Amino acid sequence: MAVNTTWVFVEEQDGKPAAISLELLTKARTFGGQLAAVLLGTGSAELFAELGRYGATRVFHLTPDERLPTAAAAAAMAELVGSHAPDLLLFGLTSTDRDVAGRLSARLGKPVISNAIEVAIDGDDVTVTNEIFGGAQLVDTVFRAGAPYLVLARPKSFPAEPGDGDTPELIPVEMPEVGQAGSAVVTGRHVEEREGPQLEEAAVVVSAGRGMGSVDQMAIIEELAGLLGAAVGATRAIVDADWIPYSRQVGQTGKTVKPDVYIACGVSGAMQHLVGMKDSKVIIAINKDEEAPIFGVSDLGIVGDVHKVLPNLIAALKAR
Amino acid sequence: MRVMVCVKQIPDPASPYELDPDTHFLRRPTDQVLDDTDRYGVEMGLMIAEQTEGSVALVSMGPAGNLQGIRQALAMGADRAIVIDDPTLRGADSLATARILSAAIGREGFDVVIAGTESTDGYSGVVPQQIAEFLDAPALTFAKKVDLDGERIRIERQTEYGYDLVETTGPVVITVTAGVVEPRYPTFKGIMAAKSKPIDQITAADLGITATSGQEIVAVRPAPERAAGEIIEDEGQAHIRIIQLLEQAKVI
Ligand SMILES: Cc1cc2nc3c(=O)[nH]c(=O)nc-3n(C[C@H](O)[C@H](O)[C@H](O)COP(=O)(O)OP(=O)(O)OC[C@H]3O[C@@H](n4cnc5c(N)ncnc54)[C@H](O)[C@@H]3O)c2cc1C
Ligand SMILES: Nc1ncnc2c1ncn2[C@@H]1O[C@H](COP(=O)(O)O)[C@@H](O)[C@H]1O
């Protein structure tokens, strides 16, 4: 077998491993062989134990300082790769993972395949599957430059399921000096207040696009979401227009969601939006343009004006 | 400051994209456009250059075609462009692309390199980070705001939970999101001036390097299709159908 050792990069978020890392650890368990985590974060006994439960038998622990940690983390990982020779390195498609994976790829002179939705190992071939054209086609790519193979995977490509692994061996690793590359410092952190269900976990997502017309109309979306116990999602168009924060963006560069019901309101259904929501169980779209691509993935498409359909829907839900 | 902006010419997204069945590479017509994502980078570059009495050079790798996309960026106000077009680079992966771009940038010298967060046609989203590593520079990524304070560059770095304030001095790579600035439209004067701005067309050999792809596409196949849904016209009753569906899905 070409892949004897897999490492999963884990970014600590809110004192916990980022959700994507647990998905990747779960997937990596199916490869057999050795499994380790490279943790970037403060760490805690509870967190290490959780990584162990998900299958990591070792945790290489990098503790960030006041610097933007990406350059130093990549340098530290390159050192570790040199001494431990893992075969496969898995990262998630998040800001920090992308920065570390990109830098590490350059440092090692090994390609990184991004946007993976599947990773398969067959003898000496590691094949990565990507979606293109908004998910209409699948592309299989194999590495031709030898190990280690670097992969950046899309969130929610694999389910996260704990195993019964023990507390892993802990290996603290220095964050090295990397000169100018490591000169950026983090001077502040702005964490948004989060109300209601999490976008990635909600059973229902009510998503808004530019077709809502203006930022004031977002109140209707909030009201509908409130009535359904839903999370509010958004297209990049209205994130860029500052109607709603980036953390609500669904799609290629935003979150991936797979709720029971996704209600798209005034969303055209651009390819980059579709890849973030097309695997929802039931998709309902309201758009006044019958040609809108969102209808191509919808279970129920309503050709109509959001400013008429949504108030009717809200009134009917309230009357129940 | 000497600003270098990485820009990509891409097939017009308004017409459907196709892969070449033999190579599996994206078909690239002679007429390509400036990636919309990179208009933000060009604007940011122009703003930095204007504030610091600097210059903006574009750097681009890929089939040059008729250079229409490059001229779009020059028409916005960039001073000149370096275009690396080389048949040996067809189908280059992100690492090979970053090797070439960083060699071209390194040869010129820079204070700031600006790139988009991901390209519209490739969207690997790692080329700028790879460039930063090759140039030994920090990468201030996912900037939704960029401030210049003398030598100091400070950005708001978009994260999954909000944003971080990140700052540095000295040579830096910045990636900008589409919300960072409002790109200017080329003026008539700008469009005319772009026709005579210098475009330096070079090959990998001119940079003294070779770069080959470390990955190969082995199959392209259709994704499983979703069953066609029901489409109804709203005549004041559509919400009733929505409610039925919500009930069926047991979410109300
Ligand atoms: C590299 C890259 C990454 C990207 N990443 C993302 C991403 O992560 N997520 C994302 O969403 N986008 C992303 N995009 C942007 C994407 O291409 C689209 O531009 C965006 O999704 C469009 O948003 P929209 O549907 O809100 O706006 P539009 O495309 O403008 O659509 C608005 C829709 O509203 C309809 N409408 C108008 N008025 C009404 C009304 N009164 N009632 C009903 N319907 C109405 C219109 O018919 C139209 O279909 C990305 C683009 C690039 C290049
Ligand atoms: N071939 C290229 N030529 C110039 N710039 C590029 C090229 N490929 C990527 N870039 C830059 O890197 C950013 C991210 O691209 P990508 O990594 O392909 O998603 C783009 O927005 C460009 O600024």
Tab-separated table of C-alpha atoms and ligand atoms in Angstrom, chain B residues 6-8 35 37-38 59-62 94 97 101 114-119 122-128, ligand 2:
chain	number	residue	atom	x	y	z
B	6	CYS	CA	-1.547	38.787	-10.411
B	7	VAL	CA	-4.304	38.722	-12.996
B	8	LYS	CA	-5.709	35.919	-15.042
B	35	ASP	CA	-11.190	37.438	-14.420
B	37	THR	CA	-12.123	38.447	-9.325
B	38	ASP	CA	-8.932	40.214	-10.361
B	59	VAL	CA	1.722	39.614	-14.046
B	60	SER	CA	-0.186	36.873	-15.783
B	61	MET	CA	0.483	33.336	-16.880
B	62	GLY	CA	-1.466	31.509	-19.556
B	94	SER	CA	-1.253	25.569	-9.012
B	97	THR	CA	1.756	28.352	-11.830
B	101	LEU	CA	4.577	33.780	-11.280
B	114	ILE	CA	-1.877	41.402	-4.837
B	115	ALA	CA	-3.946	38.438	-5.955
B	116	GLY	CA	-7.559	37.338	-5.806
B	117	THR	CA	-8.694	34.768	-3.244
B	118	GLU	CA	-9.566	32.312	-6.001
B	119	SER	CA	-9.806	32.422	-9.749
B	122	GLY	CA	-9.452	27.280	-11.577
B	123	TYR	CA	-10.509	28.194	-7.997
B	124	SER	CA	-7.729	26.256	-6.331
B	125	GLY	CA	-7.322	29.218	-4.016
B	126	VAL	CA	-3.721	28.381	-3.149
B	127	VAL	CA	-1.620	30.029	-5.855
B	128	PRO	CA	-1.119	33.256	-3.844
C	2	LIG	N1	-2.219	31.911	-14.290
C	2	LIG	C1	-2.286	32.947	-13.447
C	2	LIG	N2	-1.778	34.153	-13.794
C	2	LIG	C2	-1.858	35.210	-12.948
C	2	LIG	N3	-2.403	35.145	-11.737
C	2	LIG	C3	-2.917	33.970	-11.335
C	2	LIG	C4	-2.883	32.804	-12.157
C	2	LIG	N4	-3.450	31.786	-11.476
C	2	LIG	C5	-3.830	32.294	-10.290
C	2	LIG	N5	-3.505	33.604	-10.190
C	2	LIG	C6	-3.756	34.536	-9.064
C	2	LIG	O1	-4.070	33.771	-7.915
C	2	LIG	C7	-5.418	34.022	-7.501
C	2	LIG	C8	-6.038	32.728	-7.007
C	2	LIG	O2	-6.101	31.806	-8.067
C	2	LIG	P1	-6.342	30.235	-7.879
C	2	LIG	O3	-5.344	29.764	-6.905
C	2	LIG	O4	-6.201	29.700	-9.265
C	2	LIG	O5	-7.726	30.080	-7.354
C	2	LIG	C9	-6.089	34.635	-8.722
C	2	LIG	O6	-7.176	35.472	-8.359
C	2	LIG	C10	-4.947	35.408	-9.356
C	2	LIG	O7	-4.759	36.656	-8.709
